[in-house]
């Protein structure tokens, strides 16, 4: 049984109110060790991310602090925006699973995306020789992947950047500086992508999900009739 499954099946049922995970920081912190172990197990199954396994122990305290400092804000935004976290607050099991997934995603973003304000240059962390080879190989793969993305039609790149911003905004994992840096990598400006320089003024509307719940989504200027 994997760490995530253990946490969901044995730890989560002890938490009667999912909201308390964010309101009681000790409960929130009790989930993080399971997230760290889950990250190791996940990276070991992914060829392109296997090299990250060696960095988990070193970077974990930073990821823990990053998420702990944002726990209250994540909860408040979930209630206000009815985002992905909101849809998981119906049960402690789903909330614990969401936090573990968020921990892993945050780890990947902080160590792999230079556009992040809190980016961690893991190449400066001392590792074994074999891991250095893996890291170099992975960096080459990242460069080749980026070159492939640059060859996509401009419309597809813009659509992808919008989705990245929407997901990152509601999950509190992306800010304006991050998305602006990403746009620059594709020789685009904020206005090119979103139709405005002021991301705060983007329209929001409610959309019904397949489960019957409603969630807030952005309506970009190019989509407004």
PDB file of C-alpha atoms in Angstrom, residues 14-193:
ATOM      1  CA  UNK A  14      -9.653  10.604  12.013  1.00  0.00           C
ATOM      2  CA  UNK A  15     -10.387  14.149  10.815  1.00  0.00           C
ATOM      3  CA  UNK A  16     -14.117  14.706  11.243  1.00  0.00           C
ATOM      4  CA  UNK A  17     -14.235  18.155   9.653  1.00  0.00           C
ATOM      5  CA  UNK A  18     -12.173  18.732   6.465  1.00  0.00           C
ATOM      6  CA  UNK A  19     -12.096  22.478   7.126  1.00  0.00           C
ATOM      7  CA  UNK A  20     -10.107  21.858  10.314  1.00  0.00           C
ATOM      8  CA  UNK A  21      -7.206  20.668   8.182  1.00  0.00           C
ATOM      9  CA  UNK A  22      -6.682  24.288   7.183  1.00  0.00           C
ATOM     10  CA  UNK A  23      -7.879  25.908  10.398  1.00  0.00           C
ATOM     11  CA  UNK A  24      -5.657  23.803  12.669  1.00  0.00           C
ATOM     12  CA  UNK A  25      -2.118  24.073  11.334  1.00  0.00           C
ATOM     13  CA  UNK A  26      -1.007  21.024  13.331  1.00  0.00           C
ATOM     14  CA  UNK A  27      -3.494  18.859  11.456  1.00  0.00           C
ATOM     15  CA  UNK A  28      -2.280  20.334   8.179  1.00  0.00           C
ATOM     16  CA  UNK A  29       1.334  19.607   9.098  1.00  0.00           C
ATOM     17  CA  UNK A  30       0.494  16.011  10.042  1.00  0.00           C
ATOM     18  CA  UNK A  31      -0.319  15.303   6.387  1.00  0.00           C
ATOM     19  CA  UNK A  32       2.942  16.659   4.981  1.00  0.00           C
ATOM     20  CA  UNK A  33       5.216  13.694   5.846  1.00  0.00           C
ATOM     21  CA  UNK A  34       2.819  11.458   3.933  1.00  0.00           C
ATOM     22  CA  UNK A  35       3.003  13.882   1.031  1.00  0.00           C
ATOM     23  CA  UNK A  36       6.795  13.718   1.041  1.00  0.00           C
ATOM     24  CA  UNK A  37       6.792   9.924   0.947  1.00  0.00           C
ATOM     25  CA  UNK A  38       4.122   9.964  -1.749  1.00  0.00           C
ATOM     26  CA  UNK A  39       6.302  12.272  -3.831  1.00  0.00           C
ATOM     27  CA  UNK A  40       9.215   9.841  -3.635  1.00  0.00           C
ATOM     28  CA  UNK A  41       6.992   6.969  -4.692  1.00  0.00           C
ATOM     29  CA  UNK A  42       5.519   8.986  -7.549  1.00  0.00           C
ATOM     30  CA  UNK A  43       8.867  10.203  -8.892  1.00  0.00           C
ATOM     31  CA  UNK A  44      10.230   6.665  -8.845  1.00  0.00           C
ATOM     32  CA  UNK A  45       7.524   5.658 -11.329  1.00  0.00           C
ATOM     33  CA  UNK A  46       8.143   8.562 -13.730  1.00  0.00           C
ATOM     34  CA  UNK A  47      11.140   8.223 -16.033  1.00  0.00           C
ATOM     35  CA  UNK A  48      11.430  11.959 -16.669  1.00  0.00           C
ATOM     36  CA  UNK A  49      11.123  12.830 -12.968  1.00  0.00           C
ATOM     37  CA  UNK A  50      12.951   9.929 -11.359  1.00  0.00           C
ATOM     38  CA  UNK A  51      15.998  12.124 -10.720  1.00  0.00           C
ATOM     39  CA  UNK A  52      13.891  14.293  -8.373  1.00  0.00           C
ATOM     40  CA  UNK A  53      13.676  11.425  -5.880  1.00  0.00           C
ATOM     41  CA  UNK A  54      17.185  12.228  -4.650  1.00  0.00           C
ATOM     42  CA  UNK A  55      16.184  15.801  -3.844  1.00  0.00           C
ATOM     43  CA  UNK A  56      12.990  15.170  -1.894  1.00  0.00           C
ATOM     44  CA  UNK A  57      14.563  15.054   1.570  1.00  0.00           C
ATOM     45  CA  UNK A  58      16.527  18.263   0.964  1.00  0.00           C
ATOM     46  CA  UNK A  59      13.697  20.245  -0.595  1.00  0.00           C
ATOM     47  CA  UNK A  60      10.797  18.889   1.502  1.00  0.00           C
ATOM     48  CA  UNK A  61      11.205  21.407   4.376  1.00  0.00           C
ATOM     49  CA  UNK A  62      10.941  24.255   1.867  1.00  0.00           C
ATOM     50  CA  UNK A  63       7.808  22.792   0.282  1.00  0.00           C
ATOM     51  CA  UNK A  64       6.326  22.195   3.743  1.00  0.00           C
ATOM     52  CA  UNK A  65       6.897  25.807   4.730  1.00  0.00           C
ATOM     53  CA  UNK A  66       5.635  27.082   1.374  1.00  0.00           C
ATOM     54  CA  UNK A  67       2.310  25.280   1.744  1.00  0.00           C
ATOM     55  CA  UNK A  68       1.945  25.801   5.491  1.00  0.00           C
ATOM     56  CA  UNK A  69       2.279  29.555   5.059  1.00  0.00           C
ATOM     57  CA  UNK A  70      -0.462  29.457   2.434  1.00  0.00           C
ATOM     58  CA  UNK A  71      -2.848  27.021   4.128  1.00  0.00           C
ATOM     59  CA  UNK A  72      -5.284  29.632   5.418  1.00  0.00           C
ATOM     60  CA  UNK A  73      -5.221  31.562   2.160  1.00  0.00           C
ATOM     61  CA  UNK A  74      -5.839  28.394   0.134  1.00  0.00           C
ATOM     62  CA  UNK A  75      -8.897  27.608   2.233  1.00  0.00           C
ATOM     63  CA  UNK A  76     -10.278  31.140   2.042  1.00  0.00           C
ATOM     64  CA  UNK A  77      -9.801  31.220  -1.720  1.00  0.00           C
ATOM     65  CA  UNK A  78     -11.495  27.824  -2.042  1.00  0.00           C
ATOM     66  CA  UNK A  79     -14.585  29.062  -0.223  1.00  0.00           C
ATOM     67  CA  UNK A  80     -14.678  32.286  -2.212  1.00  0.00           C
ATOM     68  CA  UNK A  81     -13.822  30.936  -5.661  1.00  0.00           C
ATOM     69  CA  UNK A  82     -15.267  27.409  -5.419  1.00  0.00           C
ATOM     70  CA  UNK A  83     -12.166  25.992  -7.081  1.00  0.00           C
ATOM     71  CA  UNK A  84     -10.787  22.450  -7.193  1.00  0.00           C
ATOM     72  CA  UNK A  85     -10.029  22.453  -3.489  1.00  0.00           C
ATOM     73  CA  UNK A  86     -13.598  23.524  -2.732  1.00  0.00           C
ATOM     74  CA  UNK A  87     -14.979  20.511  -4.585  1.00  0.00           C
ATOM     75  CA  UNK A  88     -12.798  18.247  -2.420  1.00  0.00           C
ATOM     76  CA  UNK A  89     -13.784  19.775   0.921  1.00  0.00           C
ATOM     77  CA  UNK A  90     -16.808  17.480   1.019  1.00  0.00           C
ATOM     78  CA  UNK A  91     -14.704  14.797   2.720  1.00  0.00           C
ATOM     79  CA  UNK A  92     -11.487  14.524   4.688  1.00  0.00           C
ATOM     80  CA  UNK A  93     -10.288  11.734   2.404  1.00  0.00           C
ATOM     81  CA  UNK A  94     -10.575  13.888  -0.708  1.00  0.00           C
ATOM     82  CA  UNK A  95      -9.019  16.866   1.045  1.00  0.00           C
ATOM     83  CA  UNK A  96      -6.024  14.843   2.243  1.00  0.00           C
ATOM     84  CA  UNK A  97      -5.558  13.444  -1.261  1.00  0.00           C
ATOM     85  CA  UNK A  98      -5.749  16.973  -2.685  1.00  0.00           C
ATOM     86  CA  UNK A  99      -3.084  18.256  -0.273  1.00  0.00           C
ATOM     87  CA  UNK A 100      -0.753  15.388  -1.159  1.00  0.00           C
ATOM     88  CA  UNK A 101      -1.210  16.075  -4.873  1.00  0.00           C
ATOM     89  CA  UNK A 102      -0.705  19.798  -4.275  1.00  0.00           C
ATOM     90  CA  UNK A 103       2.511  19.060  -2.348  1.00  0.00           C
ATOM     91  CA  UNK A 104       3.867  17.032  -5.254  1.00  0.00           C
ATOM     92  CA  UNK A 105       2.854  19.672  -7.815  1.00  0.00           C
ATOM     93  CA  UNK A 106       4.400  22.410  -5.699  1.00  0.00           C
ATOM     94  CA  UNK A 107       7.638  20.436  -5.422  1.00  0.00           C
ATOM     95  CA  UNK A 108       7.762  20.028  -9.199  1.00  0.00           C
ATOM     96  CA  UNK A 109       6.974  23.696  -9.828  1.00  0.00           C
ATOM     97  CA  UNK A 110       9.507  24.988  -7.321  1.00  0.00           C
ATOM     98  CA  UNK A 111      12.294  22.790  -8.652  1.00  0.00           C
ATOM     99  CA  UNK A 112      11.512  22.751 -12.368  1.00  0.00           C
ATOM    100  CA  UNK A 113       9.990  26.120 -13.260  1.00  0.00           C
ATOM    101  CA  UNK A 114      12.423  29.073 -13.163  1.00  0.00           C
ATOM    102  CA  UNK A 115       9.437  31.379 -13.656  1.00  0.00           C
ATOM    103  CA  UNK A 116       8.374  30.724 -10.066  1.00  0.00           C
ATOM    104  CA  UNK A 117       9.320  33.493  -7.668  1.00  0.00           C
ATOM    105  CA  UNK A 118      10.495  30.914  -5.104  1.00  0.00           C
ATOM    106  CA  UNK A 119      12.272  28.732  -7.668  1.00  0.00           C
ATOM    107  CA  UNK A 120      14.879  26.369  -6.190  1.00  0.00           C
ATOM    108  CA  UNK A 121      17.964  25.689  -8.291  1.00  0.00           C
ATOM    109  CA  UNK A 122      18.439  22.040  -7.376  1.00  0.00           C
ATOM    110  CA  UNK A 123      21.608  21.854  -9.459  1.00  0.00           C
ATOM    111  CA  UNK A 124      23.318  23.572  -6.529  1.00  0.00           C
ATOM    112  CA  UNK A 125      22.338  20.790  -4.146  1.00  0.00           C
ATOM    113  CA  UNK A 126      25.094  18.212  -3.629  1.00  0.00           C
ATOM    114  CA  UNK A 127      24.122  14.859  -5.112  1.00  0.00           C
ATOM    115  CA  UNK A 128      25.753  11.638  -6.249  1.00  0.00           C
ATOM    116  CA  UNK A 129      27.514  11.470  -9.614  1.00  0.00           C
ATOM    117  CA  UNK A 130      24.837   9.275 -11.181  1.00  0.00           C
ATOM    118  CA  UNK A 131      22.153  11.713 -10.131  1.00  0.00           C
ATOM    119  CA  UNK A 132      24.097  14.547 -11.762  1.00  0.00           C
ATOM    120  CA  UNK A 133      24.013  12.623 -15.028  1.00  0.00           C
ATOM    121  CA  UNK A 134      20.256  12.126 -14.656  1.00  0.00           C
ATOM    122  CA  UNK A 135      19.770  15.818 -13.953  1.00  0.00           C
ATOM    123  CA  UNK A 136      21.774  16.823 -17.009  1.00  0.00           C
ATOM    124  CA  UNK A 137      19.806  14.405 -19.151  1.00  0.00           C
ATOM    125  CA  UNK A 138      16.554  15.765 -17.760  1.00  0.00           C
ATOM    126  CA  UNK A 139      17.602  19.350 -18.479  1.00  0.00           C
ATOM    127  CA  UNK A 140      18.282  18.389 -22.092  1.00  0.00           C
ATOM    128  CA  UNK A 141      14.830  16.813 -22.284  1.00  0.00           C
ATOM    129  CA  UNK A 142      13.278  19.989 -20.867  1.00  0.00           C
ATOM    130  CA  UNK A 143      15.045  22.125 -23.485  1.00  0.00           C
ATOM    131  CA  UNK A 144      13.896  19.866 -26.312  1.00  0.00           C
ATOM    132  CA  UNK A 145      10.338  19.883 -24.947  1.00  0.00           C
ATOM    133  CA  UNK A 146      10.354  23.687 -24.767  1.00  0.00           C
ATOM    134  CA  UNK A 147      11.548  23.872 -28.376  1.00  0.00           C
ATOM    135  CA  UNK A 148       8.623  21.657 -29.384  1.00  0.00           C
ATOM    136  CA  UNK A 149       6.193  23.955 -27.579  1.00  0.00           C
ATOM    137  CA  UNK A 150       7.605  27.001 -29.355  1.00  0.00           C
ATOM    138  CA  UNK A 151       6.729  25.410 -32.695  1.00  0.00           C
ATOM    139  CA  UNK A 152       3.042  25.144 -31.792  1.00  0.00           C
ATOM    140  CA  UNK A 153       0.581  27.597 -33.383  1.00  0.00           C
ATOM    141  CA  UNK A 154       0.347  30.850 -31.457  1.00  0.00           C
ATOM    142  CA  UNK A 155      -3.325  30.223 -30.669  1.00  0.00           C
ATOM    143  CA  UNK A 156      -2.523  26.928 -28.938  1.00  0.00           C
ATOM    144  CA  UNK A 157       0.235  28.513 -26.867  1.00  0.00           C
ATOM    145  CA  UNK A 158      -2.104  31.316 -25.786  1.00  0.00           C
ATOM    146  CA  UNK A 159      -4.805  28.813 -24.856  1.00  0.00           C
ATOM    147  CA  UNK A 160      -2.304  26.805 -22.805  1.00  0.00           C
ATOM    148  CA  UNK A 161      -1.080  29.915 -20.984  1.00  0.00           C
ATOM    149  CA  UNK A 162      -4.663  30.858 -20.120  1.00  0.00           C
ATOM    150  CA  UNK A 163      -5.277  27.413 -18.643  1.00  0.00           C
ATOM    151  CA  UNK A 164      -2.034  27.595 -16.654  1.00  0.00           C
ATOM    152  CA  UNK A 165      -3.016  30.983 -15.231  1.00  0.00           C
ATOM    153  CA  UNK A 166      -6.571  29.902 -14.405  1.00  0.00           C
ATOM    154  CA  UNK A 167      -5.440  26.752 -12.609  1.00  0.00           C
ATOM    155  CA  UNK A 168      -2.566  28.486 -10.829  1.00  0.00           C
ATOM    156  CA  UNK A 169      -4.708  31.432  -9.738  1.00  0.00           C
ATOM    157  CA  UNK A 170      -7.410  29.359  -8.100  1.00  0.00           C
ATOM    158  CA  UNK A 171      -4.897  27.021  -6.450  1.00  0.00           C
ATOM    159  CA  UNK A 172      -2.791  29.964  -5.255  1.00  0.00           C
ATOM    160  CA  UNK A 173       0.323  28.510  -6.894  1.00  0.00           C
ATOM    161  CA  UNK A 174       0.940  31.186  -9.532  1.00  0.00           C
ATOM    162  CA  UNK A 175       1.170  34.971  -9.414  1.00  0.00           C
ATOM    163  CA  UNK A 176       1.376  37.706 -12.050  1.00  0.00           C
ATOM    164  CA  UNK A 177       5.177  37.663 -12.120  1.00  0.00           C
ATOM    165  CA  UNK A 178       5.162  33.925 -12.817  1.00  0.00           C
ATOM    166  CA  UNK A 179       2.723  34.082 -15.723  1.00  0.00           C
ATOM    167  CA  UNK A 180       4.399  37.190 -17.126  1.00  0.00           C
ATOM    168  CA  UNK A 181       7.722  35.358 -17.216  1.00  0.00           C
ATOM    169  CA  UNK A 182       6.101  32.389 -18.948  1.00  0.00           C
ATOM    170  CA  UNK A 183       4.561  34.676 -21.559  1.00  0.00           C
ATOM    171  CA  UNK A 184       7.954  36.242 -22.252  1.00  0.00           C
ATOM    172  CA  UNK A 185       9.440  32.817 -22.910  1.00  0.00           C
ATOM    173  CA  UNK A 186       7.080  32.570 -25.877  1.00  0.00           C
ATOM    174  CA  UNK A 187       7.647  36.182 -26.972  1.00  0.00           C
ATOM    175  CA  UNK A 188       4.192  37.165 -25.778  1.00  0.00           C
ATOM    176  CA  UNK A 189       2.975  39.875 -23.447  1.00  0.00           C
ATOM    177  CA  UNK A 190       0.262  39.678 -20.805  1.00  0.00           C
ATOM    178  CA  UNK A 191      -1.996  41.679 -23.124  1.00  0.00           C
ATOM    179  CA  UNK A 192      -1.293  39.351 -26.066  1.00  0.00           C
ATOM    180  CA  UNK A 193      -2.576  36.417 -24.033  1.00  0.00           C
TER     181      UNK A 193
END
